[in-house]
Amino acid sequence: MTDAKPLMQGKRGLIMGVANERSLAWGIAKAVHAQGAELAFTHQGDAYGKRVRPLADSLGSDFVRDCDVSSESSLDALFAALAERWGRLDFVVHAIGFADPSDLKGRYVDTKRENFLKSLDISCYSFTDLCRRAEPLMSAGGSLLTLSYIGAERVMPHYNVMGVAKAALEASVQYLAVDLGNQNIRVNAISAGPIKTLAASGIGDFRYILKWNQYNAPLKRNVTIDDVGGAGLYLLSDLAAGVTGEVHHVDCGYHVVGMKAVDAPDISVV
Ligand code: NAD
């Protein structure tokens, strides 16, 4: 048997959305780096920069840029820097979402226009924007990946406007896959089960949601960022060369379940 070449050897990718070592983006970054990928990172503002720089450094990356996806000039500067440094890009991970915490409790129907537009802008449009900006750097093909949640498909407690943003994001994955497919650029999403991260801590009753998933998912546990990392590696690598327009569930099977498991304890134990 010959020695297998690392799956991501020779590939260069942009990872957006690492806030700290609990971030889903960090799980994916570790997995692709372990298979030889060279990485660039972004963070949102100086406070996150202090956390992200040492993490990037631990994966051998000195390409760390401040980037707010709601700012055109910030994105212009990022892609100019990428074009100058690498001149090409093989993959992008978009692990970015935002909703005002006041909208992640109570009723969806009470969402204000301003908050709705901001949530959709940052959580959905930014991915389309990134895909368009990445396209010219992917002349040899590429893979674009975003993160979603089952709240796009069905109502989940308190997910509210984020559920609507994720539904739009999942629909945009399909349109983007068609637009970019003739250049061998693939576009996919991972629909991850709940994981305790900074962003998730803004969702009302998140501990309850975690317990419910643990008791009722077929695998009887919650997913980890390493589970998400493994699936991300697959979708970003040539193993998934024939996969695009896909929303891949990494949720210990929770999405197939229609009712509380008969052996699940009463949720009042939380
Ligand atoms: P996280 O807090 O670690 O990451 C969220 C990231 O979004 C942060 O790095 C933050 O800086 C970034 N961000 C927000 N607004 C931004 C802006 N304007 N410009 C640039 N960056 C911005 O949390 P996470 O849970 O790892 O979230 C990553 C993605 O995974 C999100 O899209 C989230 O909706 C999705 N997701 C999370 C879960 C979960 O349970 N944690 C489940 C499914 C999907």
CSV table of C-alpha atoms and ligand atoms in Angstrom, one decimal:
chain,number,residue,atom,x,y,z
A,1,MET,CA,0.0,0.0,0.0
A,2,THR,CA,1.3,3.5,-0.8
A,3,ASP,CA,1.4,6.3,1.7
A,4,ALA,CA,-1.8,8.4,1.3
A,5,LYS,CA,-1.3,12.1,0.6
A,6,PRO,CA,-3.0,14.4,3.3
A,7,LEU,CA,-6.4,15.3,2.0
A,8,MET,CA,-5.9,19.0,2.1
A,9,GLN,CA,-2.2,19.2,1.1
A,10,GLY,CA,-1.6,22.2,-1.2
A,11,LYS,CA,-5.0,23.7,-0.5
A,12,ARG,CA,-5.4,27.2,0.9
A,13,GLY,CA,-8.5,28.4,2.7
A,14,LEU,CA,-10.1,31.3,4.5
A,15,ILE,CA,-11.8,30.6,7.9
A,16,MET,CA,-14.3,33.2,9.0
A,17,GLY,CA,-16.1,33.0,12.4
A,18,VAL,CA,-13.6,31.8,15.0
A,19,ALA,CA,-14.4,33.6,18.2
A,20,ASN,CA,-12.6,31.2,20.5
A,21,GLU,CA,-11.6,27.6,20.9
A,22,ARG,CA,-15.2,26.5,21.3
A,23,SER,CA,-16.3,27.9,17.9
A,24,LEU,CA,-17.6,25.6,15.2
A,25,ALA,CA,-15.1,27.3,12.8
A,26,TRP,CA,-12.3,26.3,15.0
A,27,GLY,CA,-13.3,22.6,14.9
A,28,ILE,CA,-13.2,22.8,11.1
A,29,ALA,CA,-9.9,24.8,11.0
A,30,LYS,CA,-8.2,22.1,13.2
A,31,ALA,CA,-9.6,19.2,11.0
A,32,VAL,CA,-8.4,20.7,7.7
A,33,HIS,CA,-5.1,21.9,9.1
A,34,ALA,CA,-4.4,18.3,10.3
A,35,GLN,CA,-4.8,17.2,6.7
A,36,GLY,CA,-2.3,19.8,5.4
A,37,ALA,CA,-4.4,22.9,4.6
A,38,GLU,CA,-2.8,26.3,4.8
A,39,LEU,CA,-5.2,28.8,6.5
A,40,ALA,CA,-6.1,32.5,6.7
A,41,PHE,CA,-8.4,33.7,9.5
A,42,THR,CA,-10.6,36.6,10.2
A,43,HIS,CA,-12.0,38.0,13.4
A,44,GLN,CA,-14.6,40.7,14.2
A,45,GLY,CA,-12.9,43.6,16.0
A,46,ASP,CA,-9.8,43.8,18.3
A,47,ALA,CA,-11.3,41.9,21.3
A,48,TYR,CA,-11.7,38.8,19.2
A,49,GLY,CA,-8.4,39.4,17.5
A,50,LYS,CA,-6.6,38.8,20.8
A,51,ARG,CA,-8.2,35.4,21.0
A,52,VAL,CA,-7.9,34.4,17.4
A,53,ARG,CA,-4.2,35.4,16.8
A,54,PRO,CA,-2.8,32.7,19.1
A,55,LEU,CA,-5.2,30.1,17.8
A,56,ALA,CA,-4.1,30.9,14.2
A,57,ASP,CA,-0.5,30.8,15.3
A,58,SER,CA,-1.0,27.3,16.8
A,59,LEU,CA,-2.0,26.2,13.3
A,60,GLY,CA,1.0,27.9,11.7
A,61,SER,CA,-1.0,30.8,10.2
A,62,ASP,CA,0.1,34.5,10.4
A,63,PHE,CA,-2.7,35.6,8.1
A,64,VAL,CA,-5.2,37.1,10.6
A,65,ARG,CA,-7.4,40.0,9.5
A,66,ASP,CA,-10.1,42.0,11.1
A,67,CYS,CA,-13.2,41.8,9.0
A,68,ASP,CA,-16.8,42.8,9.7
A,69,VAL,CA,-19.0,41.1,7.0
A,70,SER,CA,-21.5,44.0,7.2
A,71,SER,CA,-18.9,46.4,5.9
A,72,GLU,CA,-18.1,46.6,2.2
A,73,SER,CA,-14.7,48.3,2.8
A,74,SER,CA,-13.7,45.7,5.4
A,75,LEU,CA,-14.5,42.9,2.9
A,76,ASP,CA,-12.7,44.8,0.0
A,77,ALA,CA,-9.6,45.0,2.2
A,78,LEU,CA,-9.7,41.3,3.1
A,79,PHE,CA,-10.0,40.1,-0.5
A,80,ALA,CA,-7.3,42.5,-1.7
A,81,ALA,CA,-5.0,41.1,1.0
A,82,LEU,CA,-5.9,37.5,0.0
A,83,ALA,CA,-5.3,38.2,-3.7
A,84,GLU,CA,-1.9,39.7,-2.8
A,85,ARG,CA,-0.8,37.0,-0.4
A,86,TRP,CA,-2.0,33.9,-2.2
A,87,GLY,CA,-3.5,35.0,-5.6
A,88,ARG,CA,-5.9,32.0,-5.3
A,89,LEU,CA,-8.2,30.3,-2.9
A,90,ASP,CA,-9.4,26.7,-2.6
A,91,PHE,CA,-12.0,27.0,0.1
A,92,VAL,CA,-13.9,29.4,2.4
A,93,VAL,CA,-15.6,28.6,5.7
A,94,HIS,CA,-18.4,31.0,6.7
A,95,ALA,CA,-19.3,30.3,10.3
A,96,ILE,CA,-21.0,33.6,11.1
A,97,GLY,CA,-24.4,34.5,12.5
A,98,PHE,CA,-25.9,37.3,14.3
A,99,ALA,CA,-29.3,38.2,15.9
A,100,ASP,CA,-30.0,40.8,18.5
A,101,PRO,CA,-30.3,38.8,21.8
A,102,SER,CA,-33.7,40.5,22.4
A,103,ASP,CA,-35.0,38.5,19.4
A,104,LEU,CA,-33.7,35.2,20.7
A,105,LYS,CA,-36.5,34.9,23.2
A,106,GLY,CA,-40.2,35.6,23.1
A,107,ARG,CA,-42.2,35.6,19.8
A,108,TYR,CA,-40.9,35.8,16.3
A,109,VAL,CA,-43.9,37.8,15.3
A,110,ASP,CA,-42.5,40.7,17.4
A,111,THR,CA,-39.2,41.0,15.4
A,112,LYS,CA,-38.6,44.7,14.4
A,113,ARG,CA,-37.7,45.5,10.8
A,114,GLU,CA,-34.3,46.9,11.7
A,115,ASN,CA,-33.3,43.8,13.6
A,116,PHE,CA,-34.7,41.5,10.9
A,117,LEU,CA,-32.7,43.2,8.2
A,118,LYS,CA,-29.5,43.2,10.3
A,119,SER,CA,-29.9,39.5,11.1
A,120,LEU,CA,-30.5,38.5,7.5
A,121,ASP,CA,-27.7,40.8,6.3
A,122,ILE,CA,-25.0,39.3,8.6
A,123,SER,CA,-26.3,35.7,8.8
A,124,CYS,CA,-27.4,35.2,5.2
A,125,TYR,CA,-26.4,37.8,2.7
A,126,SER,CA,-22.8,37.8,3.9
A,127,PHE,CA,-22.4,34.3,2.5
A,128,THR,CA,-23.6,35.2,-0.9
A,129,ASP,CA,-21.3,38.3,-0.8
A,130,LEU,CA,-18.3,36.1,0.2
A,131,CYS,CA,-19.0,33.5,-2.6
A,132,ARG,CA,-19.1,36.3,-5.2
A,133,ARG,CA,-15.8,37.8,-3.9
A,134,ALA,CA,-14.1,34.3,-3.7
A,135,GLU,CA,-15.2,33.3,-7.2
A,136,PRO,CA,-12.3,35.1,-9.1
A,137,LEU,CA,-9.8,33.6,-6.8
A,138,MET,CA,-11.1,30.1,-7.4
A,139,SER,CA,-10.1,29.7,-11.1
A,140,ALA,CA,-9.1,26.1,-10.4
A,141,GLY,CA,-12.4,25.3,-8.7
A,142,GLY,CA,-13.2,25.5,-5.0
A,143,SER,CA,-15.4,24.7,-2.1
A,144,LEU,CA,-17.6,27.1,-0.1
A,145,LEU,CA,-19.1,26.1,3.2
A,146,THR,CA,-21.6,27.7,5.6
A,147,LEU,CA,-23.2,26.6,8.9
A,148,SER,CA,-26.9,26.2,9.5
A,149,TYR,CA,-29.3,24.8,12.1
A,150,ILE,CA,-32.5,22.7,12.0
A,151,GLY,CA,-34.3,25.9,13.1
A,152,ALA,CA,-34.3,26.7,9.3
A,153,GLU,CA,-36.5,23.7,8.7
A,154,ARG,CA,-38.8,23.5,11.7
A,155,VAL,CA,-39.6,25.8,14.6
A,156,MET,CA,-37.2,25.6,17.5
A,157,PRO,CA,-37.8,27.4,20.8
A,158,HIS,CA,-36.4,31.0,20.7
A,159,TYR,CA,-34.6,30.6,17.4
A,160,ASN,CA,-37.0,33.1,15.8
A,161,VAL,CA,-35.4,35.4,13.3
A,162,MET,CA,-32.3,33.2,13.1
A,163,GLY,CA,-34.5,30.4,11.9
A,164,VAL,CA,-35.8,32.6,9.1
A,165,ALA,CA,-32.2,33.8,8.3
A,166,LYS,CA,-31.0,30.1,8.2
A,167,ALA,CA,-33.9,29.1,5.9
A,168,ALA,CA,-32.8,31.9,3.5
A,169,LEU,CA,-29.2,30.8,3.9
A,170,GLU,CA,-30.0,27.2,3.0
A,171,ALA,CA,-32.0,28.3,0.0
A,172,SER,CA,-29.1,30.5,-1.1
A,173,VAL,CA,-26.7,27.5,-0.9
A,174,GLN,CA,-28.8,25.9,-3.7
A,175,TYR,CA,-28.8,29.0,-5.9
A,176,LEU,CA,-25.1,29.6,-5.4
A,177,ALA,CA,-24.4,25.9,-6.2
A,178,VAL,CA,-26.1,26.4,-9.6
A,179,ASP,CA,-24.4,29.8,-10.3
A,180,LEU,CA,-20.9,28.5,-9.5
A,181,GLY,CA,-21.1,24.9,-10.5
A,182,ASN,CA,-19.9,25.4,-14.1
A,183,GLN,CA,-16.6,26.6,-12.6
A,184,ASN,CA,-16.3,23.5,-10.4
A,185,ILE,CA,-16.9,25.7,-7.3
A,186,ARG,CA,-19.0,23.7,-4.8
A,187,VAL,CA,-21.3,25.3,-2.2
A,188,ASN,CA,-22.6,23.3,0.8
A,189,ALA,CA,-23.9,23.8,4.3
A,190,ILE,CA,-23.5,21.8,7.5
A,191,SER,CA,-26.6,21.8,9.7
A,192,ALA,CA,-25.1,21.3,13.1
A,193,GLY,CA,-26.7,20.1,16.3
A,194,PRO,CA,-26.6,22.5,19.3
A,195,ILE,CA,-23.2,23.2,20.8
A,196,LYS,CA,-22.4,25.5,23.6
A,197,THR,CA,-20.6,28.5,22.0
A,198,LEU,CA,-20.6,32.2,22.5
A,199,ALA,CA,-23.3,32.7,19.8
A,200,ALA,CA,-25.4,29.9,21.2
A,201,SER,CA,-25.3,31.3,24.7
A,202,GLY,CA,-27.5,34.2,23.4
A,203,ILE,CA,-30.4,31.7,22.7
A,204,GLY,CA,-33.0,31.5,25.4
A,205,ASP,CA,-33.2,28.2,27.4
A,206,PHE,CA,-30.1,26.8,25.5
A,207,ARG,CA,-29.3,24.3,28.3
A,208,TYR,CA,-32.8,22.9,27.9
A,209,ILE,CA,-32.3,22.6,24.1
A,210,LEU,CA,-28.9,20.8,24.7
A,211,LYS,CA,-30.5,18.3,27.1
A,212,TRP,CA,-33.5,17.7,24.8
A,213,ASN,CA,-31.2,16.9,21.9
A,214,GLN,CA,-29.0,14.6,24.0
A,215,TYR,CA,-31.9,12.6,25.2
A,216,ASN,CA,-33.7,12.4,21.9
A,217,ALA,CA,-31.0,12.2,19.2
A,218,PRO,CA,-30.5,8.7,17.8
A,219,LEU,CA,-26.9,8.7,19.0
A,220,LYS,CA,-28.0,9.8,22.5
A,221,ARG,CA,-25.4,12.6,22.7
A,222,ASN,CA,-24.7,16.1,21.5
A,223,VAL,CA,-22.3,16.8,18.6
A,224,THR,CA,-18.9,18.3,19.3
A,225,ILE,CA,-16.9,20.8,17.2
A,226,ASP,CA,-14.7,17.9,16.2
A,227,ASP,CA,-17.7,16.1,14.7
A,228,VAL,CA,-18.4,19.3,12.7
A,229,GLY,CA,-14.8,19.5,11.8
A,230,GLY,CA,-14.8,16.0,10.4
A,231,ALA,CA,-17.8,16.7,8.2
A,232,GLY,CA,-16.3,20.1,7.2
A,233,LEU,CA,-13.1,18.3,6.1
A,234,TYR,CA,-15.1,16.0,3.9
A,235,LEU,CA,-17.1,18.7,2.3
A,236,LEU,CA,-14.0,21.0,1.7
A,237,SER,CA,-11.8,18.1,0.4
A,238,ASP,CA,-11.9,16.3,-2.9
A,239,LEU,CA,-13.7,13.4,-1.1
A,240,ALA,CA,-16.8,15.5,-1.7
A,241,ALA,CA,-15.9,16.4,-5.3
A,242,GLY,CA,-19.3,15.3,-6.5
A,243,VAL,CA,-21.3,17.1,-3.7
A,244,THR,CA,-22.8,20.6,-4.1
A,245,GLY,CA,-26.0,22.3,-3.1
A,246,GLU,CA,-26.2,20.1,0.0
A,247,VAL,CA,-27.3,20.8,3.5
A,248,HIS,CA,-25.6,18.0,5.5
A,249,HIS,CA,-26.9,17.3,9.0
A,250,VAL,CA,-24.2,16.8,11.7
A,251,ASP,CA,-26.6,16.5,14.6
A,252,CYS,CA,-26.3,12.9,15.9
A,253,GLY,CA,-29.3,12.1,13.7
A,254,TYR,CA,-31.7,14.5,15.6
A,255,HIS,CA,-33.3,15.7,12.3
A,256,VAL,CA,-34.9,12.3,11.6
A,257,VAL,CA,-36.8,12.2,14.9
A,258,GLY,CA,-40.5,13.0,15.0
A,259,MET,CA,-41.2,12.6,18.7
A,260,LYS,CA,-39.7,12.4,22.2
A,261,ALA,CA,-37.9,9.1,22.7
A,262,VAL,CA,-39.9,6.7,24.8
A,263,ASP,CA,-36.9,6.2,27.1
A,264,ALA,CA,-35.9,9.9,27.3
A,265,PRO,CA,-36.2,11.2,30.9
A,266,ASP,CA,-38.8,13.9,31.6
A,267,ILE,CA,-37.2,17.1,30.6
A,268,SER,CA,-38.0,18.7,34.0
A,269,VAL,CA,-34.7,17.1,35.2
A,270,VAL,CA,-32.8,19.9,33.5
B,1,NAD,P1,-19.3,31.6,17.8
B,1,NAD,O1,-19.8,32.7,18.7
B,1,NAD,O2,-18.1,30.9,18.2
B,1,NAD,O3,-19.1,32.2,16.3
B,1,NAD,C1,-19.9,33.2,15.7
B,1,NAD,C2,-19.0,34.1,14.9
B,1,NAD,O4,-19.8,35.0,14.1
B,1,NAD,C3,-18.1,34.9,15.8
B,1,NAD,O5,-16.7,34.6,15.5
B,1,NAD,C4,-18.5,36.3,15.5
B,1,NAD,O6,-17.4,37.2,15.6
B,1,NAD,C5,-19.0,36.2,14.1
B,1,NAD,N1,-19.7,37.3,13.6
B,1,NAD,C6,-20.9,37.8,14.0
B,1,NAD,N2,-21.2,38.9,13.4
B,1,NAD,C7,-20.2,39.2,12.5
B,1,NAD,C8,-19.9,40.2,11.6
B,1,NAD,N3,-20.7,41.3,11.4
B,1,NAD,N4,-18.7,40.2,10.9
B,1,NAD,C9,-17.9,39.1,11.1
B,1,NAD,N5,-18.1,38.1,12.0
B,1,NAD,C10,-19.2,38.2,12.7
B,1,NAD,O7,-20.5,30.6,17.6
B,1,NAD,P2,-20.8,29.3,16.7
B,1,NAD,O8,-21.8,28.6,17.4
B,1,NAD,O9,-19.5,28.7,16.4
B,1,NAD,O10,-21.4,30.0,15.4
B,1,NAD,C11,-20.8,29.7,14.1
B,1,NAD,C12,-21.9,29.4,13.1
B,1,NAD,O11,-22.5,28.1,13.4
B,1,NAD,C13,-23.1,30.4,13.1
B,1,NAD,O12,-23.5,30.6,11.8
B,1,NAD,C14,-24.1,29.6,13.9
B,1,NAD,O13,-25.5,30.1,13.6
B,1,NAD,C15,-23.9,28.2,13.4
B,1,NAD,N6,-24.5,27.2,14.2
B,1,NAD,C16,-24.2,27.1,15.6
B,1,NAD,C17,-24.8,26.1,16.3
B,1,NAD,C18,-24.5,26.0,17.8
B,1,NAD,O14,-25.3,25.3,18.5
B,1,NAD,N7,-23.5,26.6,18.3
B,1,NAD,C19,-25.6,25.1,15.7
B,1,NAD,C20,-25.8,25.2,14.3
B,1,NAD,C21,-25.2,26.2,13.6
